[in-house]
Coordinates of C-alpha atoms and ligand atoms in Angstrom, one line a residue:
M267 CA 0.0 0.0 0.0
S268 CA 1.3 3.5 -0.7
V269 CA 1.1 6.8 1.1
I270 CA -2.3 8.4 0.8
Y271 CA -1.8 11.5 3.0
N272 CA 1.5 13.1 3.7
R273 CA 0.6 14.1 7.2
V274 CA -2.3 12.8 9.3
A275 CA -3.2 14.5 12.5
L276 CA -5.1 12.5 15.2
I277 CA -6.9 14.7 17.7
G278 CA -7.7 12.6 20.8
L279 CA -5.6 9.5 21.5
G280 CA -7.9 6.8 22.7
L281 CA -9.0 3.4 21.4
I282 CA -10.0 4.5 17.9
A283 CA -7.1 6.9 17.3
S284 CA -4.5 4.5 18.6
S285 CA -6.0 1.7 16.4
M286 CA -5.9 4.0 13.5
F287 CA -2.3 4.8 14.1
W288 CA -1.2 1.1 14.2
A289 CA -3.4 0.4 11.1
I290 CA -1.9 3.4 9.2
K291 CA 1.6 2.1 10.1
R292 CA 0.8 -1.5 9.1
A293 CA -0.1 -0.3 5.6
G294 CA 2.2 2.7 5.3
L295 CA -0.7 5.0 4.5
A296 CA 0.9 8.3 5.8
G297 CA 4.2 10.1 5.6
E298 CA 3.9 11.3 9.2
V299 CA 1.2 10.9 11.9
T300 CA 1.0 13.6 14.5
G301 CA -1.2 13.3 17.6
Y302 CA -2.6 15.4 20.3
A303 CA -4.7 14.7 23.5
R304 CA -5.9 17.2 26.0
S305 CA -4.2 15.6 29.0
E306 CA -0.5 15.5 29.7
A307 CA -0.9 12.0 31.1
T308 CA -2.3 10.7 27.7
R309 CA 0.4 12.5 25.8
D310 CA 3.1 11.0 28.0
T311 CA 1.7 7.5 27.6
A312 CA 1.5 8.0 23.8
R313 CA 5.2 9.1 23.7
R314 CA 6.2 6.2 25.9
I315 CA 4.5 3.5 23.7
G316 CA 5.5 5.1 20.4
L317 CA 1.9 6.1 19.5
C318 CA 2.2 8.7 16.7
D319 CA 5.4 9.8 15.0
R320 CA 5.2 13.1 16.8
V321 CA 3.0 13.9 19.9
C322 CA 2.3 17.6 20.1
D323 CA 1.5 19.7 23.1
T324 CA -1.2 21.7 21.3
A325 CA -3.9 20.8 18.8
A326 CA -2.8 23.7 16.7
E327 CA 0.7 22.3 16.3
A328 CA -0.7 18.8 15.5
V329 CA -2.9 20.0 12.6
E330 CA -0.4 22.4 11.1
G331 CA 0.4 21.2 7.5
A332 CA -1.7 18.1 7.9
D333 CA -3.7 17.0 4.8
L334 CA -6.0 14.8 6.9
V335 CA -7.2 15.7 10.4
V336 CA -9.3 13.2 12.2
M337 CA -11.2 14.2 15.4
C338 CA -11.2 11.1 17.7
V339 CA -12.8 12.6 20.8
P340 CA -16.3 11.9 22.4
V341 CA -19.2 13.2 20.3
G342 CA -20.0 16.0 22.8
A343 CA -16.5 17.4 22.4
M344 CA -16.3 17.6 18.6
G345 CA -17.6 21.2 18.3
Q346 CA -15.2 22.5 20.8
V347 CA -12.2 20.7 19.1
A348 CA -13.3 21.9 15.7
A349 CA -13.3 25.5 17.0
E350 CA -9.8 25.0 18.5
I351 CA -8.2 23.7 15.3
A352 CA -10.1 25.7 12.7
P353 CA -7.7 28.7 12.5
F354 CA -4.7 26.3 11.9
L355 CA -6.1 24.0 9.2
A356 CA -4.2 23.9 5.9
A357 CA -6.0 24.9 2.7
G358 CA -7.3 21.8 0.9
A359 CA -7.0 19.6 4.0
T360 CA -9.7 17.0 4.8
V361 CA -11.2 17.2 8.2
S362 CA -13.0 14.0 9.4
D363 CA -14.1 12.4 12.6
V364 CA -15.0 9.0 14.0
G365 CA -18.0 9.9 16.2
S366 CA -20.7 7.3 16.8
V367 CA -23.4 9.9 16.0
K368 CA -23.4 11.8 12.8
A369 CA -26.2 14.5 12.5
A370 CA -25.2 16.1 15.8
V371 CA -21.5 16.1 14.9
I372 CA -22.2 17.7 11.5
Q373 CA -24.2 20.4 13.3
A374 CA -21.6 21.0 15.9
V375 CA -18.5 20.9 13.7
G376 CA -19.6 22.4 10.3
P377 CA -20.1 26.0 11.4
H378 CA -16.5 26.2 12.8
L379 CA -14.7 25.0 9.7
P380 CA -13.2 27.3 7.1
D381 CA -14.4 27.1 3.4
H382 CA -10.9 26.0 2.3
V383 CA -11.2 22.5 3.9
H384 CA -13.2 19.4 3.0
F385 CA -15.3 18.2 5.9
I386 CA -16.1 14.4 5.5
P387 CA -17.6 12.9 8.7
A388 CA -17.0 9.1 9.2
H389 CA -17.8 6.3 11.6
P390 CA -15.9 3.1 11.8
L391 CA -18.2 0.4 13.1
A392 CA -15.6 -1.3 15.2
G393 CA -14.7 -1.0 18.8
T394 CA -14.2 -2.7 22.1
E395 CA -15.2 -1.9 25.7
H396 CA -11.7 -0.7 26.4
S397 CA -10.5 2.9 26.0
G398 CA -7.4 5.0 26.2
P399 CA -4.2 5.2 24.2
E400 CA -3.0 1.7 25.2
S401 CA -6.2 -0.1 24.1
G402 CA -5.7 0.2 20.3
F403 CA -4.5 -2.5 17.9
A404 CA -3.8 -2.6 14.2
T405 CA -6.5 -5.1 13.2
L406 CA -9.5 -3.4 14.9
F407 CA -10.9 -2.2 11.5
D408 CA -10.2 -5.4 9.5
N409 CA -13.3 -6.5 7.6
R410 CA -15.5 -4.0 9.6
W411 CA -17.5 -1.3 8.0
C412 CA -16.6 2.4 7.9
L413 CA -19.5 4.6 7.0
L414 CA -18.6 7.9 5.3
V415 CA -21.3 10.6 5.6
P416 CA -20.7 13.2 2.9
V417 CA -22.3 16.6 3.6
D418 CA -23.7 19.0 0.9
G419 CA -21.1 19.7 -1.8
T420 CA -18.5 17.2 -0.7
D421 CA -15.6 17.0 -3.1
A422 CA -15.6 13.7 -5.0
A423 CA -11.8 13.4 -5.1
A424 CA -11.5 14.1 -1.3
L425 CA -14.2 11.5 -0.6
D426 CA -12.5 8.9 -2.8
R427 CA -9.2 9.6 -1.1
L428 CA -10.7 9.1 2.4
A429 CA -12.4 5.9 1.3
R430 CA -9.1 4.6 0.0
F431 CA -7.5 5.5 3.4
W432 CA -10.1 3.5 5.4
R433 CA -9.8 0.6 3.0
G434 CA -6.0 0.7 3.6
M435 CA -6.7 0.4 7.3
G436 CA -8.6 -2.9 6.6
A437 CA -12.2 -1.6 6.5
N438 CA -15.0 -2.0 4.0
V439 CA -16.4 1.4 3.1
D440 CA -19.9 2.6 2.4
K441 CA -21.6 6.0 2.2
M442 CA -24.7 6.9 4.2
E443 CA -26.8 9.9 4.8
A444 CA -26.5 11.3 8.4
D445 CA -30.1 10.9 9.7
H446 CA -30.3 7.4 8.2
H447 CA -26.9 6.5 9.9
D448 CA -28.2 7.6 13.3
L449 CA -31.4 5.5 13.0
V450 CA -29.5 2.4 11.8
L451 CA -26.9 2.8 14.6
A452 CA -29.7 3.3 17.2
V453 CA -30.9 -0.2 16.3
T454 CA -27.6 -1.9 15.9
S455 CA -25.6 -0.3 18.6
H456 CA -27.1 2.5 20.7
A457 CA -30.3 0.8 22.0
P458 CA -28.5 -2.5 22.6
H459 CA -26.0 -0.7 24.8
L460 CA -28.7 1.0 26.8
I461 CA -30.4 -2.4 27.3
A462 CA -27.2 -3.9 28.5
Y463 CA -26.6 -1.0 30.9
T464 CA -30.1 -1.6 32.2
M465 CA -29.8 -5.3 32.6
V466 CA -26.5 -5.0 34.5
G467 CA -28.0 -2.3 36.6
V468 CA -30.9 -4.5 37.5
A469 CA -28.6 -7.4 38.4
D470 CA -26.5 -5.0 40.5
D471 CA -29.6 -4.1 42.5
L472 CA -30.6 -7.7 42.8
R473 CA -27.1 -8.7 43.9
R474 CA -27.8 -7.1 47.3
V475 CA -30.6 -9.6 47.9
T476 CA -28.8 -12.7 46.6
D477 CA -25.5 -12.4 48.4
S478 CA -23.5 -11.8 45.2
E479 CA -24.7 -14.9 43.5
V480 CA -25.5 -12.9 40.4
I481 CA -21.7 -12.2 40.0
K482 CA -20.5 -15.6 41.2
Y483 CA -22.7 -17.7 39.0
S484 CA -22.9 -15.2 36.1
A485 CA -23.8 -17.1 32.9
A486 CA -22.9 -16.4 29.4
G487 CA -25.9 -14.1 28.7
F488 CA -25.2 -11.9 31.6
R489 CA -21.5 -11.9 31.0
D490 CA -22.0 -10.6 27.5
F491 CA -24.2 -7.8 28.9
T492 CA -21.5 -6.9 31.4
R493 CA -18.9 -6.6 28.7
I494 CA -21.0 -4.1 26.7
A495 CA -22.0 -2.3 29.9
A496 CA -18.3 -1.8 30.7
S497 CA -18.0 0.6 27.8
D498 CA -16.7 4.2 28.3
P499 CA -19.3 6.2 30.3
T500 CA -18.4 9.6 28.7
M501 CA -18.6 8.2 25.1
W502 CA -22.0 6.6 25.8
R503 CA -23.4 9.5 27.7
D504 CA -22.7 11.6 24.6
V505 CA -24.2 9.1 22.2
F506 CA -27.5 9.1 24.0
L507 CA -27.6 12.9 24.5
T508 CA -26.8 13.5 20.8
N509 CA -28.8 10.6 19.2
K510 CA -31.9 11.3 21.3
D511 CA -34.7 11.0 18.7
A512 CA -33.6 7.8 17.0
T513 CA -32.7 6.1 20.3
L514 CA -36.1 7.0 21.8
E515 CA -37.9 5.8 18.6
I516 CA -36.1 2.4 18.8
L517 CA -36.6 2.1 22.6
G518 CA -40.4 2.7 22.1
R519 CA -40.5 -0.2 19.6
F520 CA -38.4 -2.3 21.9
T521 CA -40.8 -1.7 24.9
E522 CA -43.8 -2.7 22.7
E523 CA -42.1 -6.0 21.8
L524 CA -41.0 -6.6 25.3
F525 CA -44.6 -6.2 26.5
A526 CA -45.8 -8.6 23.8
L527 CA -43.3 -11.2 25.0
Q528 CA -44.2 -10.6 28.6
R529 CA -47.8 -11.2 27.7
A530 CA -46.9 -14.4 25.8
I531 CA -45.1 -15.7 28.9
R532 CA -48.0 -14.7 31.2
T533 CA -50.6 -16.4 29.0
G534 CA -48.4 -19.4 28.2
D535 CA -48.3 -18.7 24.5
G536 CA -45.4 -21.0 23.6
D537 CA -46.2 -20.7 19.9
H538 CA -45.6 -17.0 20.0
L539 CA -42.3 -17.4 21.9
H540 CA -41.1 -20.1 19.6
A541 CA -41.9 -18.2 16.4
Y542 CA -40.2 -15.1 17.8
F543 CA -37.0 -16.9 18.8
T544 CA -36.9 -18.7 15.4
R545 CA -37.0 -15.3 13.6
T546 CA -34.3 -13.8 15.8
R547 CA -32.1 -16.9 15.3
A548 CA -32.2 -16.2 11.5
I549 CA -30.8 -12.7 12.1
R550 CA -27.8 -14.2 13.9
R551 CA -27.2 -16.6 11.0
G552 CA -27.4 -13.6 8.6
I553 CA -24.7 -11.7 10.6
I554 CA -22.4 -14.8 10.5
E555 CA -23.0 -15.3 6.8
A556 CA -22.1 -11.6 6.2
G557 CA -18.8 -12.3 7.8
Q558 CA -19.5 -9.8 10.7
D559 CA -19.1 -12.4 13.5
T560 CA -18.0 -15.9 14.0
D561 CA -20.2 -18.8 15.3
A562 CA -17.5 -19.9 17.7
P563 CA -19.0 -20.5 21.2
D564 CA -17.3 -17.5 22.7
F565 CA -18.1 -15.4 19.7
G566 CA -14.4 -16.0 18.7
R567 CA -13.3 -13.5 21.2
A568 CA -10.4 -15.6 22.4
K569 CA -8.8 -15.1 19.0
V570 CA -9.1 -11.3 18.9
G571 CA -5.9 -9.7 19.9
R572 CA -5.9 -6.4 21.8
Ligands
NAP754 P1 -11.4 7.0 24.3 O1 -10.5 5.8 24.2 O2 -12.1 7.2 25.6 O3 -10.5 8.3 24.0 C1 -11.1 9.6 23.9 C2 -10.0 10.6 23.6 O4 -10.7 11.9 23.6 C3 -9.0 10.8 24.7 O5 -7.7 11.0 24.1 C4 -9.4 12.0 25.5 O6 -8.4 12.7 26.0 C5 -10.1 12.8 24.5 N1 -11.2 13.6 25.1 C6 -12.2 13.2 26.0 N2 -13.0 14.2 26.3 C7 -12.5 15.3 25.7 C8 -12.9 16.7 25.6 N3 -13.9 17.1 26.3 N4 -12.2 17.5 24.9 C9 -11.1 17.1 24.1 N5 -10.7 15.8 24.1 C10 -11.4 14.9 24.9 O7 -12.5 7.1 23.1 P2 -12.7 6.2 21.8 O8 -13.3 4.9 22.2 O9 -11.4 6.2 21.0 O10 -13.8 7.1 21.1 C11 -13.5 8.2 20.3 C12 -14.6 8.5 19.4 O11 -14.8 7.4 18.6 C13 -15.9 8.8 20.0 O12 -16.6 9.9 19.4 C14 -16.8 7.6 19.9 O13 -18.1 7.8 19.7 C15 -16.2 7.0 18.6 N6 -16.2 5.5 18.4 C16 -16.0 4.7 19.5 C17 -16.0 3.3 19.3 C18 -15.8 2.4 20.5 O14 -16.2 1.3 20.5 N7 -15.0 2.8 21.5 C19 -16.4 2.8 18.1 C20 -16.6 3.7 17.0 C21 -16.5 5.0 17.2 P3 -7.6 12.4 27.4 O15 -7.1 11.0 27.2 O16 -6.5 13.4 27.4 O17 -8.6 12.5 28.4

């Protein structure tokens, strides 16, 4: 793979940025990668582990001369970061992000950026429950989707270049409109996270009346919920605050289905339960056939490196 951008600046140095750095290096996609994080502790860690070719003490320094700038901070911080870097962006540079919500990021970031840059929001559909500069790994994006969300008047060449860059990091690339993205992600990611948070919260309440048996005897279903519910609190707070409408829409539907299942249990309607679980099993098969998961008993997690 050859160099696609001469200088890439990563703003925010957590799970996604550090995975991007290792994936960029693996494929030689950038001449130089600069990095910036707001805390000195994160910048020190980055320097210690060799994360980024050059870790800068200010965002301004990191973006100077960069032809790609990627904002890798929580969704709620995107607007403030955009305002901070805007005066220092090179003419013709592409500014992108990796936020899990798109309409709110476009609204928060767009107004700050100068006309002489290309703004192309993006969202890699890949992650783990870990965060911070030491949590990244080069293979995170392999065979995962990265959705590019072009805004009005996006330059075709800049879009194509960013798509090549994500493909170089191992991802499959698709384009999607922002509101549609937010609805799809509410179904596939945001609502499931909220449900996992709730289930673990309920178990935590219950733990007090069962002498910790919930933890001690935690079965696979509950363990999977706890993994999801261990995700970064700041990131997920911001996701729900900024993808409010779509999440509430999906949770409304979820509640209706839950009541229907509850009723089937109460009335002993086994046919309803069986038909429902047969339908959901087919979805799981579809995901495996699409190569987005493995049917190994532990979801293949043991094989995934960190
Ligand atoms: P992370 O590991 O928690 O890292 C977040 C980074 O953002 C840190 O470097 C942190 O700086 C910085 N930051 C936090 N709050 C900030 C603020 N108010 N102003 C400026 N910088 C701030 O997060 P991540 O998992 O990489 O997530 C980054 C973005 O990717 C988020 O928008 C998230 O929605 C999106 N995303 C996440 C996943 C996932 O599964 N984790 C998947 C796809 C997309 P310090 O270290 O100095 O505090």
